[in-house]
Tab-separated table of C-alpha atoms in Angstrom:
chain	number	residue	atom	x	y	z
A	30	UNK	CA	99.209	178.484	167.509
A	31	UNK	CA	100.848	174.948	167.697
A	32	UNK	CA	98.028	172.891	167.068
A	33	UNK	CA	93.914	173.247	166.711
A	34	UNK	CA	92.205	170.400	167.678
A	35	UNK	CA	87.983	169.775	166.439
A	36	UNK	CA	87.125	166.614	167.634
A	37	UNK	CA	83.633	166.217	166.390
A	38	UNK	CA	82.763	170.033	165.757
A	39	UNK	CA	82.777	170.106	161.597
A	40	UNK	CA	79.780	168.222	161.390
A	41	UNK	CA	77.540	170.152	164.012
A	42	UNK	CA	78.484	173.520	161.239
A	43	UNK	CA	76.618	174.603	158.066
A	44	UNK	CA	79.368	175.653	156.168
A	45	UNK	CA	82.122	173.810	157.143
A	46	UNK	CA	84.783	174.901	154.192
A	47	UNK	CA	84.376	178.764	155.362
A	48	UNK	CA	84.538	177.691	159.428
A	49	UNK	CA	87.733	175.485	158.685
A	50	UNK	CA	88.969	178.291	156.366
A	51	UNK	CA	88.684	181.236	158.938
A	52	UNK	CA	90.614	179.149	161.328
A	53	UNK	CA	93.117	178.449	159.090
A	54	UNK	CA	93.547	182.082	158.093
A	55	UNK	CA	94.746	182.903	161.455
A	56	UNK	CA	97.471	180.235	161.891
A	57	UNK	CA	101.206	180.002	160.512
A	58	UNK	CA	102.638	176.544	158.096
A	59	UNK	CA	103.648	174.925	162.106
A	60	UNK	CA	100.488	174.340	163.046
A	61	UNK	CA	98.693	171.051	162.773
A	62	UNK	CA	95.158	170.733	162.959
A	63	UNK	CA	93.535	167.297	164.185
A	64	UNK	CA	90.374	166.894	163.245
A	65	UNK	CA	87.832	163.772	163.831
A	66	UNK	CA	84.204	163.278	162.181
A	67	UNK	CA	81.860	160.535	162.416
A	68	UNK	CA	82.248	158.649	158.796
A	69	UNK	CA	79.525	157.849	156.505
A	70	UNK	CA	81.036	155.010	154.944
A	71	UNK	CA	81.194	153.418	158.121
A	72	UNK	CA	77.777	154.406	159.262
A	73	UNK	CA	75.942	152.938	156.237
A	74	UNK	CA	78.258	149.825	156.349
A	75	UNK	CA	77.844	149.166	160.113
A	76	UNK	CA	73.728	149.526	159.821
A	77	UNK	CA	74.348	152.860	162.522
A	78	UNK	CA	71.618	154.652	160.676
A	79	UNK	CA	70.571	155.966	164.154
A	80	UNK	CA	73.745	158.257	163.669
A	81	UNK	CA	71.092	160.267	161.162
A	82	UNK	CA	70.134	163.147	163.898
A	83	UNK	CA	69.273	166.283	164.072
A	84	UNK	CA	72.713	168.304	165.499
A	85	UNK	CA	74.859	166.552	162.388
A	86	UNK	CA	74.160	169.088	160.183
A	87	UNK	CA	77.162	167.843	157.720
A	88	UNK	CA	78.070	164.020	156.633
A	89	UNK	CA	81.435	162.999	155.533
A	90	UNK	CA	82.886	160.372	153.260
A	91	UNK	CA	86.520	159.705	153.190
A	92	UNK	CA	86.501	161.013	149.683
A	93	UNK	CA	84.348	164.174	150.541
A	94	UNK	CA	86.787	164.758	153.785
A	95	UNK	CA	89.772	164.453	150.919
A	96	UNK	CA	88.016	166.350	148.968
A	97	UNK	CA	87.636	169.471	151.500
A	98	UNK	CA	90.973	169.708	152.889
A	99	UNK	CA	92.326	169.417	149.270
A	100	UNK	CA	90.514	172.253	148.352
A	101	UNK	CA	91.721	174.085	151.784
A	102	UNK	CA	95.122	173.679	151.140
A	103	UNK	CA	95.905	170.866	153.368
A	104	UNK	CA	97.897	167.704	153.866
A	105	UNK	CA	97.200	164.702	155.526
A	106	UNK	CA	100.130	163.542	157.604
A	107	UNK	CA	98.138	160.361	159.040
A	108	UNK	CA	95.318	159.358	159.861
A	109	UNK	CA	93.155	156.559	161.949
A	110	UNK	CA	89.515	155.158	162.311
A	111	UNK	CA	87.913	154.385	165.471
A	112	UNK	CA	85.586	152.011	164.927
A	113	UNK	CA	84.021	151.725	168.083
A	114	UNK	CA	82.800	155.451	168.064
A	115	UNK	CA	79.501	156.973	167.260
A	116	UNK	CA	79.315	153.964	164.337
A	117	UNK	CA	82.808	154.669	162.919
A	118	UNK	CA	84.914	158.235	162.880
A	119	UNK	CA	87.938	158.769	161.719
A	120	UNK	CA	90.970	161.201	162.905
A	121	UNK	CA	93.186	162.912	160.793
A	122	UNK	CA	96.237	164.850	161.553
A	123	UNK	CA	97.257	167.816	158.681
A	124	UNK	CA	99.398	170.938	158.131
A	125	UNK	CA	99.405	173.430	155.428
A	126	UNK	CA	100.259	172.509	152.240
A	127	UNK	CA	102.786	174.305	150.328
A	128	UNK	CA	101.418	172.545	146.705
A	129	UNK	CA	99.361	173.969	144.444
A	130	UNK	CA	95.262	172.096	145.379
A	131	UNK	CA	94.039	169.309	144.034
A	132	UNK	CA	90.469	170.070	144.209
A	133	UNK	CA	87.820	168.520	142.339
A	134	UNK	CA	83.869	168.853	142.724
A	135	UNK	CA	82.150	165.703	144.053
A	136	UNK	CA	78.909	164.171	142.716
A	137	UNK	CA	76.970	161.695	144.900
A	138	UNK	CA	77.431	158.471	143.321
A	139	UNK	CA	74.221	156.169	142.510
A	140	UNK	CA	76.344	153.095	144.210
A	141	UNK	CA	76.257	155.551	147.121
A	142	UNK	CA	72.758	155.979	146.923
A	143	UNK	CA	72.408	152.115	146.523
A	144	UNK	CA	74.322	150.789	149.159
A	145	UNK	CA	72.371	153.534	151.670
A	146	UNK	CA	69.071	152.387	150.586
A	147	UNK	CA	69.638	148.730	150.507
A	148	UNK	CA	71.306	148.845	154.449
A	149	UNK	CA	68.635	151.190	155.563
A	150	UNK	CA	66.290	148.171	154.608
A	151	UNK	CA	68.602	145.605	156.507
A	152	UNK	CA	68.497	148.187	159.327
A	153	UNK	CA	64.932	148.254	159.542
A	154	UNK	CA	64.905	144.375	159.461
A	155	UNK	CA	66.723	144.136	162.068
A	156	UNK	CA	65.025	146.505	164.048
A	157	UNK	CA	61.883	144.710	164.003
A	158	UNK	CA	64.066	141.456	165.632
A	159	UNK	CA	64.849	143.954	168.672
A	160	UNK	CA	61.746	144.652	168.850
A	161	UNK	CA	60.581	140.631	168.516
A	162	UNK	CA	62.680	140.271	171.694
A	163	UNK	CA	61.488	143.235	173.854
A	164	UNK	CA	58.169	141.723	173.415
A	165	UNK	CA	58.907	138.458	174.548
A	166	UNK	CA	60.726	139.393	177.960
A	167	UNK	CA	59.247	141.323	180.981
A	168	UNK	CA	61.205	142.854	183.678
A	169	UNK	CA	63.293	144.681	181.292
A	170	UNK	CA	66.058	147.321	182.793
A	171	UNK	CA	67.673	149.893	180.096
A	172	UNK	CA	71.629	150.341	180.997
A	173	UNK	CA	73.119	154.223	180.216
A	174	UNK	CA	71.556	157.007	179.624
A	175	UNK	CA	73.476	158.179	176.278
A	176	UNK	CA	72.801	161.240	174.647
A	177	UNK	CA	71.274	159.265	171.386
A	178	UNK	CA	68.721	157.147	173.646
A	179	UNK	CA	65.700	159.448	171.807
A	180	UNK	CA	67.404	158.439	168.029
A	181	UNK	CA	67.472	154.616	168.505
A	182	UNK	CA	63.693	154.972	170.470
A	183	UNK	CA	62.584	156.281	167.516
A	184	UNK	CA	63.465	154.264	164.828
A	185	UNK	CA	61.723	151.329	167.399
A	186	UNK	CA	59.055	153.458	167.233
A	187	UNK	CA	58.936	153.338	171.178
A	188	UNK	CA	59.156	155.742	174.124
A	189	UNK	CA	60.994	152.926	176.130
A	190	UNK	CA	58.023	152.839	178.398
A	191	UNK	CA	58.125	148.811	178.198
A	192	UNK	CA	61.318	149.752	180.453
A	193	UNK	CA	61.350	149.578	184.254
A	194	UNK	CA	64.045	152.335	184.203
A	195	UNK	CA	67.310	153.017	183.230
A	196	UNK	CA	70.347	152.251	185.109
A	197	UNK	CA	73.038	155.008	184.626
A	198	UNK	CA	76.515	155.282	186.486
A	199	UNK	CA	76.115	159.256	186.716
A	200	UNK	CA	74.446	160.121	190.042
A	201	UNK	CA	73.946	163.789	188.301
A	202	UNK	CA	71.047	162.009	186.243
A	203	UNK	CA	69.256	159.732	188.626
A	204	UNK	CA	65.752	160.718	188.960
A	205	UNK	CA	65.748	162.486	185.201
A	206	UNK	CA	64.467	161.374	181.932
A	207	UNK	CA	65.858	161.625	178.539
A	208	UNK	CA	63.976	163.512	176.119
A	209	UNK	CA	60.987	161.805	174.796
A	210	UNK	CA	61.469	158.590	176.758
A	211	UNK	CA	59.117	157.600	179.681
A	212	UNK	CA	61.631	155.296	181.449
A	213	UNK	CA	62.979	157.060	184.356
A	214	UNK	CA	67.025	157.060	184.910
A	215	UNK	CA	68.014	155.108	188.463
A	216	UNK	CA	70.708	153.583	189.993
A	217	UNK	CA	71.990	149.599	190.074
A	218	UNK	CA	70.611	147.757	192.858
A	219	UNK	CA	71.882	144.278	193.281
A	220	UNK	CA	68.271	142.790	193.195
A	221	UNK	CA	68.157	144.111	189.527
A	222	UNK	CA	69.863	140.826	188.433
A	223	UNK	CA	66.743	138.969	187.918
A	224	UNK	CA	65.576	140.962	185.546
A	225	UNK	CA	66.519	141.115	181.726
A	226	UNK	CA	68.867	144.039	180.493
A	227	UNK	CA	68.580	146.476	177.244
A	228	UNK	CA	71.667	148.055	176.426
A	229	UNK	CA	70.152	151.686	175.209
A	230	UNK	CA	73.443	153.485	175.428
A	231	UNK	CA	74.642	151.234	172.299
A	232	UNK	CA	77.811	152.685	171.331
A	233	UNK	CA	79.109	152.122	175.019
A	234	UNK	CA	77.528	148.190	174.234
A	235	UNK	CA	81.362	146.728	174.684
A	236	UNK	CA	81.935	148.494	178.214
A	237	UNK	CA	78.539	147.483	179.320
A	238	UNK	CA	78.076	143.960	178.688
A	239	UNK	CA	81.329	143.626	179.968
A	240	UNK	CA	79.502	145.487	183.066
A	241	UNK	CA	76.662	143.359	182.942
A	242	UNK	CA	78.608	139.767	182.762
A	243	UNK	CA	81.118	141.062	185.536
A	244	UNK	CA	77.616	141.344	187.541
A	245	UNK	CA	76.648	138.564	187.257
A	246	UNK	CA	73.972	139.003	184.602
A	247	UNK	CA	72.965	135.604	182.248
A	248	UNK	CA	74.289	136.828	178.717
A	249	UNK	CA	71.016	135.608	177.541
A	250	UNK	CA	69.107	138.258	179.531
A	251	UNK	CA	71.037	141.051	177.672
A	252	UNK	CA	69.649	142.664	174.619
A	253	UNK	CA	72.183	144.032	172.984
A	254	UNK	CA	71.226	146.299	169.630
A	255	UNK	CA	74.330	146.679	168.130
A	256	UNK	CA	75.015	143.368	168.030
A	257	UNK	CA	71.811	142.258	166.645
A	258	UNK	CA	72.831	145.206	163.850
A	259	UNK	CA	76.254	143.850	163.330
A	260	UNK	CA	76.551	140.341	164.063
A	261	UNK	CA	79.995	139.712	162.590
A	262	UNK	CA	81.601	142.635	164.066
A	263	UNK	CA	82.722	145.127	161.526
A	264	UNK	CA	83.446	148.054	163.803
C-alpha cells in the first residue's frame, strides 16, 4: 500500500486510536497516510460552533491530533490548514516512525474550557443580529442546500420557513427539502433578483456571494452568516 488517504473519516469513528491502528497494522514503513480533520481550535476561534453535530463523534486539537499519532508511532512530514473548510481543518501528511513514542496523556485545559464558553456566548450574540436582519427583510431566498442547513437552523431556532425557497445549483435536489427545514429547494430564476438573499450553505459563503454579485444582486440584499460571525476574517 503506497499511501491511505482519510479525508474527514477519524472524526465520524468512536475509537479512533484502534481504527487508525488496525490500518496501520496492515501497511509497510513506505506508506504515507494523509489524513484531514475539522480543528477545534479553529472552530471555537472562528465562532463555527454550528460544526457541533451529531455525525462528529470525535473533536481534535492540534495538540490532541499530536498527541494520537505520537502515541501511534507516527511522524508528521508536513502539514497545512484550510481555513475555508467546515470552520477550519487541517491536513497532515505522516509515515511510520522508526523512534521510540513520545506519548503523553492529555487533560482538557480550563483555558480550553474558557475560551469555548466565552465564544459560544459571542456566537449566540451574534446569532440574534442574523436573526435582527431576517426580521427586517421580506422576500427572502436561501442560496445552497448544504448538508449542515438543519445545524445553523437550529441554533436560529428556525425551520427557515421565513424563506421563499432555496436556490441550489444541483438539479438532483430541486423539489426536496432538507431535513427539518420547511423551505423547499428550487432553481434560480432571473426574476429572483428583487428579492433579498440568505446564504444557508455558509461554508460555500465565498463562492456564493461571488455568485450572487456576478448576478447582479445589491450586496446589501445578501445576508451573509459567516460574515456577521467573523467580521475580520480569520479563516
Amino acid at each position: 500500500i503506497d499511501a491511505v488517504i482519510l479525508s474527514h473519516v477519524i472524526e465520524h469513528v468512536p475509537r479512533p486510536y484502534f481504527f487508525l491502528n488496525k490500518i496501520i497494522k496492515e501497511t509497510g514503513y513506505k506508506t504515507k497516510f494523509f489524513i484531514e480533520v475539522p480543528l477545534t481550535n479553529l472552530m471555537i476561534k472562528n465562532l463555527r460552533f454550528d460544526q457541533i453535530i451529531f455525525q462528529h463523534i470525535s473533536y481534535f486539537t492540534l495538540e490532541s491530533l499530536i498527541n494520537l499519532f505520537n502515541k501511534l508511532g507516527l511522524k508528521i512530514l508536513s502539514k497545512k490548514i484550510n481555513y475555508e473548510h467546515w470552520g477550519g481543518s487541517i491536513l497532515f501528511c505522516l509515515s511510520k516512525s522508526i523512534d521510540e513514542k513520545n506519548y503523553n496523556e492529555l487533560k482538557l485545559t480550563k483555558n480550553i474550557k474558557k475560551k469555548f464558553k466565552k465564544n459560544y456566548k459571542i456566537f449566540t450574540r451574534k446569532l440574534q443580529v442574523v436573526n435582527k436582519q431576517i426580521v427586517q427583510k421580506e422576500n427572502i431566498i436561501g442560496w445552497g442546500a448544504g448538508q449542515n442547513i438543519p445545524t445553523m437552523a437550529y441554533f436560529l431556532k428556525s425551520d427557515y420557513g421565513f424563506l421563499k425557497y432555496i436556490i441550489d445549483d444541483n438539479p438532483e435536489k430541486r423539489f426536496m427539502f432538507c431535513i427539518n427545514i420547511k423551505a423547499q429547494i428550487q432553481k434560480y430564476r432571473d426574476f429572483d433578483k428583487k428579492n433579498y438573499y440568505l446564504i444557508t450553505a455558509i461554508d460555500n459563503s465565498k463562492i456564493i456571494f461571488k455568485k450572487l454579485i456576478n448576478l447582479g444582486i445589491n450586496p446589501k440584499k445578501i445576508i451573509n452568516i459567516k460574515k456577521i460571525l467573523n467580521p475580520k476574517n480569520l479563516y
